[in-house]
XYZ file of C-alpha atoms in Angstrom:
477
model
C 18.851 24.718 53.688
C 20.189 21.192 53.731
C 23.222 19.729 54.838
C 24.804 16.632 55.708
C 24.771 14.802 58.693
C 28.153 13.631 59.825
C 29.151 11.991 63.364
C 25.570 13.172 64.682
C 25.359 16.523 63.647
C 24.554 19.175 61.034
C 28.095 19.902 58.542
C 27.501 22.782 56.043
C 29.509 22.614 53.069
C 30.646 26.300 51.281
C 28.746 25.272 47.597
C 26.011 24.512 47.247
C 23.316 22.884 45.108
C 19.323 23.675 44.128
C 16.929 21.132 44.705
C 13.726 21.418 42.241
C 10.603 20.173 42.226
C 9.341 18.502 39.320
C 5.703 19.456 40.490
C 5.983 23.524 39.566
C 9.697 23.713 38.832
C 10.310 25.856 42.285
C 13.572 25.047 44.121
C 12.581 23.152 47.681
C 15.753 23.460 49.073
C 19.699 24.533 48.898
C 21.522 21.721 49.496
C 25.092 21.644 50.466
C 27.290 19.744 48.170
C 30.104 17.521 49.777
C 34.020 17.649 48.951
C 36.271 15.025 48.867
C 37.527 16.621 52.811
C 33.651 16.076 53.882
C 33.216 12.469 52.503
C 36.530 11.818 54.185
C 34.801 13.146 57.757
C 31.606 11.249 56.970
C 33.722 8.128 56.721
C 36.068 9.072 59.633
C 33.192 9.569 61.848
C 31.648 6.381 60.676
C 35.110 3.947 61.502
C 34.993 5.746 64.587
C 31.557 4.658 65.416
C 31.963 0.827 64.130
C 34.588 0.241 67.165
C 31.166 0.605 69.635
C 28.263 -0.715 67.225
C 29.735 -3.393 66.159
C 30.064 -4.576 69.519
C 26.380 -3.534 70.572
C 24.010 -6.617 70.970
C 21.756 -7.720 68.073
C 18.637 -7.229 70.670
C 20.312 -3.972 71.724
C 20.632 -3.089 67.689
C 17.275 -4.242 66.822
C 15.506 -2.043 69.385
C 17.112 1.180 67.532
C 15.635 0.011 64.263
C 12.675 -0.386 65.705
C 13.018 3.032 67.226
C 13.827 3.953 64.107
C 10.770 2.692 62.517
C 8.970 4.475 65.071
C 9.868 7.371 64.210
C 9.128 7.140 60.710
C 5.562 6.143 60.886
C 4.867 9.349 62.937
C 6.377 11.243 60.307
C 4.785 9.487 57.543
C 2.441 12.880 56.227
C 5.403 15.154 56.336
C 8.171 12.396 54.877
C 4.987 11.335 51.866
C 5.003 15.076 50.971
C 8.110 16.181 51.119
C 8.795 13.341 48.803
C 6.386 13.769 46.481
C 7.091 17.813 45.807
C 11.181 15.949 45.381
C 10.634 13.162 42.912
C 6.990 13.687 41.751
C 5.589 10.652 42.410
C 2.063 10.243 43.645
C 1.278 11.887 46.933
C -1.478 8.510 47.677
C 1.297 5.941 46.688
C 3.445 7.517 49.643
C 1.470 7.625 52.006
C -0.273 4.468 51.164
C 2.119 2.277 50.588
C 5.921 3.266 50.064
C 6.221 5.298 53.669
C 4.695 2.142 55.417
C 6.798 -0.321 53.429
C 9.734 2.238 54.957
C 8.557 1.765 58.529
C 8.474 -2.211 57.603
C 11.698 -2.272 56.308
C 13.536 -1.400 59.513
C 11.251 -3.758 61.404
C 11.280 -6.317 59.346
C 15.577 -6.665 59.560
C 15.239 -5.983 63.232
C 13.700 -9.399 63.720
C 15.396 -11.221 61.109
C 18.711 -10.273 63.154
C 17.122 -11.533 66.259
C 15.197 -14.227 65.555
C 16.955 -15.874 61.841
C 20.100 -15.053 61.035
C 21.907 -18.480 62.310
C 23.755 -21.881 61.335
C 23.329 -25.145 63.064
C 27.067 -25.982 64.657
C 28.031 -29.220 62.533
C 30.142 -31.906 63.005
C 33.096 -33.025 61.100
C 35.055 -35.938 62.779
C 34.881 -34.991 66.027
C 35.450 -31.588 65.592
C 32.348 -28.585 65.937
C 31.548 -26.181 63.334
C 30.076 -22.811 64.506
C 28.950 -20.191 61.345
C 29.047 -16.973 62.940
C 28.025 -13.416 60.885
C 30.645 -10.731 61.762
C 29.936 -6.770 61.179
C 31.707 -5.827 57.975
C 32.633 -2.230 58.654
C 31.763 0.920 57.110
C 29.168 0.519 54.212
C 29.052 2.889 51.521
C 25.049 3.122 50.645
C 24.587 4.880 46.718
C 20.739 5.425 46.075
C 18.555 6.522 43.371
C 15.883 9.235 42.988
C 12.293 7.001 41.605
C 11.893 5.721 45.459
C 14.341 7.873 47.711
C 13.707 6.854 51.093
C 12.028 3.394 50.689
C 15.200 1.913 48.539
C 17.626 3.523 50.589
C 15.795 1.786 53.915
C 16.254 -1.528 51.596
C 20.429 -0.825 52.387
C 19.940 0.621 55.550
C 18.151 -1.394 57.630
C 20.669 -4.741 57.274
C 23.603 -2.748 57.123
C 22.850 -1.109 60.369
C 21.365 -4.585 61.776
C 24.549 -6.488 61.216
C 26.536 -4.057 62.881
C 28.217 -2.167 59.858
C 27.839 2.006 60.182
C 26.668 4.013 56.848
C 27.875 6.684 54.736
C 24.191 7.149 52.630
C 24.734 9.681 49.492
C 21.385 9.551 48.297
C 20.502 10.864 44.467
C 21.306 14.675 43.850
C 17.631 15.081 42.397
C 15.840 13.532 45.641
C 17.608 14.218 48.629
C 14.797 15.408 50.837
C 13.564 12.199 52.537
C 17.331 11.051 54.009
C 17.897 14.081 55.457
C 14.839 13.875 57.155
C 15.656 10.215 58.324
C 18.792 11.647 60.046
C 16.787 13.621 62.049
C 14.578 10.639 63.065
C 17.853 8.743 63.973
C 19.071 11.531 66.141
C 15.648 11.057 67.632
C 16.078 7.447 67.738
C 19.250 8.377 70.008
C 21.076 6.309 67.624
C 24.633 6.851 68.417
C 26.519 9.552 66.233
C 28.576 8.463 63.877
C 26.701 4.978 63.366
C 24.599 6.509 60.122
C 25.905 9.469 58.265
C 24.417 11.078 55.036
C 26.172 12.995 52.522
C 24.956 15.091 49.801
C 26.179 15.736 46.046
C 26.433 14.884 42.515
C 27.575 10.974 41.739
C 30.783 12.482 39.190
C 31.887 14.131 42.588
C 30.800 13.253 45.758
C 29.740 9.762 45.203
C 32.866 8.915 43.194
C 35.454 9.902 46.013
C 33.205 7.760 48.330
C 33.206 4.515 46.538
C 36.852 5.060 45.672
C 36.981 5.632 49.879
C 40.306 2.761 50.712
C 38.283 2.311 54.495
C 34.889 1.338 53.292
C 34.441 -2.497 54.052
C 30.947 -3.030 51.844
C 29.334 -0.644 48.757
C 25.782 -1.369 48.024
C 24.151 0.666 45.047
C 21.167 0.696 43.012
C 21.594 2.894 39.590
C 22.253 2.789 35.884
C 24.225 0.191 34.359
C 27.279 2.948 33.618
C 27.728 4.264 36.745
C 27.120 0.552 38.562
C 30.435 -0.356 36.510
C 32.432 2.562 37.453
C 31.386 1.579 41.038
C 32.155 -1.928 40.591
C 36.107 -0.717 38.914
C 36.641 1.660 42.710
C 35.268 -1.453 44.246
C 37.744 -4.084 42.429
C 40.579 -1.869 42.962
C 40.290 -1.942 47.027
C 38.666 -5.929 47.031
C 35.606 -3.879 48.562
C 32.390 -6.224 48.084
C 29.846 -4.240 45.835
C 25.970 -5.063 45.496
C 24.754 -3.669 42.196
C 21.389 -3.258 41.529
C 21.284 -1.676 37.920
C 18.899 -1.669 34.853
C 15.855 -3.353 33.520
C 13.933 -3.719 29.827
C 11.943 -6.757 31.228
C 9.490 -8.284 29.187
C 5.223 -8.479 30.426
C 4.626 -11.780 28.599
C 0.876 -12.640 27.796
C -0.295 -15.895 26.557
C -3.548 -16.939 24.852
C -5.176 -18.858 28.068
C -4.828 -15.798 30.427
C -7.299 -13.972 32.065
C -7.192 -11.158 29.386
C -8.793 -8.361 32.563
C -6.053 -9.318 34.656
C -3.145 -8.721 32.070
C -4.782 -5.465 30.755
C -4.364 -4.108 34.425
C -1.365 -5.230 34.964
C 0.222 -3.998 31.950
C -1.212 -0.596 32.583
C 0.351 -0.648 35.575
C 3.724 -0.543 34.361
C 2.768 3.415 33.933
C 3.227 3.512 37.623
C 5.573 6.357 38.946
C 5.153 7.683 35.335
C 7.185 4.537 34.593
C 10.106 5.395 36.352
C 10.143 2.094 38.355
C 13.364 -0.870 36.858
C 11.185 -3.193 37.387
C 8.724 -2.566 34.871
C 7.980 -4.644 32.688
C 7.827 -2.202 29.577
C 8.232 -4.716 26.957
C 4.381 -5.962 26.255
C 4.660 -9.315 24.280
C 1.579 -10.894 23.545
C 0.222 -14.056 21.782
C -0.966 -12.864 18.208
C -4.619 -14.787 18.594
C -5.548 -12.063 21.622
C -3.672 -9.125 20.483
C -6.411 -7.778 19.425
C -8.618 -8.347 22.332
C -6.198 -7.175 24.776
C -4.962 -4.658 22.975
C -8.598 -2.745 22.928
C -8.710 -3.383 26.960
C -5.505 -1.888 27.520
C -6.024 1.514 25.292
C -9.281 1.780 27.321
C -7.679 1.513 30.448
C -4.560 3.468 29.681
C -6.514 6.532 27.603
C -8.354 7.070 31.011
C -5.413 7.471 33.746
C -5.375 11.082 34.689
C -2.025 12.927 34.319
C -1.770 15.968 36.315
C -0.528 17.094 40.128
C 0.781 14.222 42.009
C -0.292 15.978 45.138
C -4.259 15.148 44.083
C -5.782 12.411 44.931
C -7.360 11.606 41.810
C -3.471 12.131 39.928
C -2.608 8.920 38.038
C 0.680 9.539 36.643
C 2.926 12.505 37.912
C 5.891 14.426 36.781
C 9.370 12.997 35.349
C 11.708 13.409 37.917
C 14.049 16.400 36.364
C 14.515 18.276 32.788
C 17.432 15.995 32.067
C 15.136 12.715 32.430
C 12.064 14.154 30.418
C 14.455 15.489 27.544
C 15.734 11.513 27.934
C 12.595 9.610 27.881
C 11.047 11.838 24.632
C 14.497 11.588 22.531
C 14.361 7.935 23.223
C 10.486 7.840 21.467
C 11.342 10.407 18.650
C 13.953 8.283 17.672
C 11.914 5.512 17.684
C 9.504 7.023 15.695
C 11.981 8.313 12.636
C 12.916 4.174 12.807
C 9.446 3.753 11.936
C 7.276 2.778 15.449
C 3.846 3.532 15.605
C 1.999 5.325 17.849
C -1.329 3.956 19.778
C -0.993 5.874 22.799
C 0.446 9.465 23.910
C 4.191 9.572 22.119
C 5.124 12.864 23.069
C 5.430 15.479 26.223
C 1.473 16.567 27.397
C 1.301 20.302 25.829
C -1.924 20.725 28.268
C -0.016 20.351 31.868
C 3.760 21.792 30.124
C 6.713 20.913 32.469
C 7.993 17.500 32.668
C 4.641 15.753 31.982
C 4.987 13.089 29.179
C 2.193 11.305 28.131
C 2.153 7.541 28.658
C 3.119 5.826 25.495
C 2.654 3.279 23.863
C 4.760 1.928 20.457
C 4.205 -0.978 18.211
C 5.787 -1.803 14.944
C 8.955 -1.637 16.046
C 11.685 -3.200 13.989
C 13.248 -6.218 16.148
C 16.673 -4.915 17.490
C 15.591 -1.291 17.706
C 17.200 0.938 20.320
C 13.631 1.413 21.864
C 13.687 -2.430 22.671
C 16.778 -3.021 24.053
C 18.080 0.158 26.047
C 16.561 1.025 28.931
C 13.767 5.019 28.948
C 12.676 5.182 32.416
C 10.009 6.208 31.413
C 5.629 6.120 30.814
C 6.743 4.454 27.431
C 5.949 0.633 26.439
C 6.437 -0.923 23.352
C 3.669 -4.035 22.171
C 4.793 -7.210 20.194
C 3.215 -10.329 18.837
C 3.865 -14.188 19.047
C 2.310 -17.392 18.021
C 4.211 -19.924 19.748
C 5.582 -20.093 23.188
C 9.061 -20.975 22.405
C 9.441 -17.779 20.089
C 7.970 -15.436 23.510
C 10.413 -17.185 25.570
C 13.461 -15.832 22.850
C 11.833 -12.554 22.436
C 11.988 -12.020 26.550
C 15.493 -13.143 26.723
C 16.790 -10.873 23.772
C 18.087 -8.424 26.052
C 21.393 -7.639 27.949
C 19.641 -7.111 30.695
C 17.822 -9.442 33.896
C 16.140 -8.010 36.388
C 12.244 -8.739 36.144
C 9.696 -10.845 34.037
C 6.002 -10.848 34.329
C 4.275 -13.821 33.210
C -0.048 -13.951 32.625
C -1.181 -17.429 31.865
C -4.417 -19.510 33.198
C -1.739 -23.162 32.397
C 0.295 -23.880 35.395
C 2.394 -26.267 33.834
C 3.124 -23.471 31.499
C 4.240 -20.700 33.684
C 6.429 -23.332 35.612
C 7.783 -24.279 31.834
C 8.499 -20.623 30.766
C 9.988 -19.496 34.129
C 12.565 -21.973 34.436
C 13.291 -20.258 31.003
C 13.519 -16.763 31.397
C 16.703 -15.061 32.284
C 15.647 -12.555 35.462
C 16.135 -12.114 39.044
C 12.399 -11.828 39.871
C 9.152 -13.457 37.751
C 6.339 -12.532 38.272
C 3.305 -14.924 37.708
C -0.228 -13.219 37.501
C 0.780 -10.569 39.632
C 3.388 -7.457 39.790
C 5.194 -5.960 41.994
C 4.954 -8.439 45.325
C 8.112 -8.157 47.146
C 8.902 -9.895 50.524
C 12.465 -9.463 52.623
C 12.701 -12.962 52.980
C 13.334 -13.364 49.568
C 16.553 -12.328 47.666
C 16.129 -9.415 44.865
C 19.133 -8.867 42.572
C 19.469 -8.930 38.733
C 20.851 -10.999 36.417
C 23.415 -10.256 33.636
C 24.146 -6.516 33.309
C 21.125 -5.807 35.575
C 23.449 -6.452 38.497
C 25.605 -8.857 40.762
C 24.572 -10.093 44.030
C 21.174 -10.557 45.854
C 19.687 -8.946 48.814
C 17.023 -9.682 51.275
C 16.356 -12.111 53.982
C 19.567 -14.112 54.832
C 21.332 -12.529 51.058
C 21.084 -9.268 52.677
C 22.689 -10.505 56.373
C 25.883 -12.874 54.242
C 26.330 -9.700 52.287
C 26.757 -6.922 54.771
C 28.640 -9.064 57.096
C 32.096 -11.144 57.429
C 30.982 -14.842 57.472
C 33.034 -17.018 59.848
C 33.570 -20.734 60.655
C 34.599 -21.440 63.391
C 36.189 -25.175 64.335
C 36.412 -26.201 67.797
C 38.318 -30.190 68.730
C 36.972 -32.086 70.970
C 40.130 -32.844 73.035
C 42.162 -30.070 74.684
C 39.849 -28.700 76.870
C 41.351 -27.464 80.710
C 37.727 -26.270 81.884
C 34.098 -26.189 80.853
């Protein structure tokens, strides 16, 4: 059983929902599923709360998170596998890197607080200006199901920082992991009320929260349809939303690269059986090394191992749920009756069953095609040739989307050329995937509005303030 946490203890709603793993198919877990009178107490609780954390001290704040993080890193073998039997990702990604990154999350905006987030007072004819970063209020945290806990401590960890409380729904298909975290907050003796989770479907639960008229900040990370439902409850109560939405960013490889580098990084974008936004699914490489790279990459690619996420020697994983897998083949059948070819995989793998799909790869794909410009989610890239550098900076940008480029070229005057060029909130040169806090992480066009990280994360979940002071007037001090 799982149920929400609300004002610093357990609340058991009277439905409730199955939670299945993607590994077997066997249900992990009943979860209770939240009415609109339960998101109401979440909220309640969490207003309630704000009138004593906001007032806490940012030292006095940044020793829960670090509490917090505490807590996490003991936990990190029982939060990596309860994740992976949730969302089916790789049991030696967890506990190698995405349960650490957690724990460095909360540290990481425990310091910033302390140590960065400040203005220099300023002068302006003899009066003083003082930038101060007020707690918001009750933040309304929506979060997927490809990284559960990791993105969600992405929203969490400034929110609670700047003084704000949380209502977290996390995603219906991977709620595991942030009901765990409440129990490492109670152990964190963070004060009840200051971070709540509810559970539930988005059509029901998540859209009476967003639509809540006391929430002061909504951050979400989703698809591009439900980001602009969220962004219509946000208008309609002036609520400040951060949307982090879609991606069908391009991997762009030039002539002059190192072709071994680009091979593995292309074949990387398989990662989380390419459930990741970032990816850069869209392979477009210079005609005069197609060839070459494309005989390194089928290599590479036609060795990954598909099978239990749990093992160690498990490449790609699971899809995430029945609805996703049914998604991601429909999307390359289609593609296929338009006439794409198939090098790699292009269909579910009949030897594991379930929600394995073989990682795919299309080419000959007519320009404009639905496989090209709508986002899978899925193991499934699509290959295309250029011969001039102007034409692979048109083909990257001939999407509605922004969120991520990857760039491979040995010319530095190049990759400075091309990525002042490319429409995207993050490029990646020679590299993928290399994400710091201090730098802010958003998308462009209908990939999202606003940044976070760093100091964007900090003038996002807080009330800025200016305040000016005269010189003259003063009885004492």
């Amino acid at each position: 059983m799982v149920d929400h946490w609300i004002g610093g203890r357990r609340v058991t709603s009277t439905v409730r929902f199955d939670d299945i793993s993607p590994i077997d198919g066997s249900v992990l877990a009943h979860v209770s599923r939240a009415c609109p009178d339960e998101v109401d107490l979440a909220v309640d609780a969490a207003e309630e709360a704000f009138t004593h954390w906001r007032r806490t001290t940012r030292e006095r704040r940044a020793e829960y998170l670090h509490k917090i993080a505490d807590g996490v890193e003991k936990r990190i073998d029982e939060l990596a596998a309860t994740e992976t039997a949730d969302n089916g990702a790789l049991l030696r990604s967890h506990l190698r890197g995405v349960m650490p990154r957690v724990v460095h999350n909360f540290r990481f905006f425990a310091d910033w607080l302390v140590d960065e987030v400040s203005h220099p007072d300023f002068d302006t004819r003899g009066h003083t200006n003082q930038v101060s970063w007020d707690p918001a209020g009750v933040c309304a945290l929506i979060t997927p199901w490809n990284a559960p806990l990791m993105l969600a401590s992405w929203k969490i960890a400034p929110a609670l920082a700047a003084g704000n409380t949380v209502v977290l729904k996390p995603a219906e298909w991977s709620p595991l992991t942030a009901s765990l975290l409440a129990d490492i907050t109670a152990e964190a003796e963070l004060p009840p009320g200051v971070f709540n989770v509810v559970n539930g479907y988005g059509v029901e639960t998540g859209q009476h929260l967003v639509n809540h008229p006391k929430l002061r900040r909504i951050s979400f990370t989703g698809s591009v349809p439900t980001g602009r439902a969220i962004a219509k409850a946000a208008a309609a109560n002036l609520v400040p939303a951060s949307l982090e939405l879609g991606g069908k960013s391009p991997l762009i490889v030039f002539a002059d690269a190192d072709l071994d580098l680009a091979v593995q990084l292309a074949v990387e974008q398989y990662d989380n059986a390419g459930q990741v936004c970032l990816a850069g699914v869209r392979l477009l490489v210079e005609e005069s090394v197609a060839a070459e790279f494309m005989a390194g990459f089928l290599t590479r690619a036609d060795a990954l191992k598909q099978g239990d996420p749990r093992d160690a020697a498990t490449d790609i994983g699971p899809l995430v749920h029945r609805r996703q897998f049914e998604r991601v083949d429909t999307f390359v059948q289609r593609a296929k009756a338009d006439g794409a070819r198939v090098l790699l995989g292009g269909g579910p793998n009949a030897e594991l069953g379930g929600l394995y799909y073989r990682p795919t790869l299309l080419t000959d794909v007519p320009p404009g095609s639905e496989i090209l410009t709508e986002e899978v989610f899925g193991p499934v890239l699509t290959v295309q040739t250029f011969r001039r550098e102007e034409e692979a900076v048109t083909m990257a940008n001939d999407t509605r989307f922004g969120l991520a480029a990857t760039l491979v070229t040995g010319d530095r005057e190049r990759a400075r050329r091309v990525t002042g060029q490319l429409v995207a909130g993050t490029v990646w040169v020679n590299c993928f995937f290399v994400r710091d806090l201090r730098a802010p992480f958003g998308g462009s066009r209908e990939s999202g509005v606003g940044r976070e990280g760093g100091n964007w994360s900090f003038d996002f979940y807080c009330d800025i303030k200016n305040t000016v002071s005269a010189e003259q007037g003063w009885r004492h001090g």
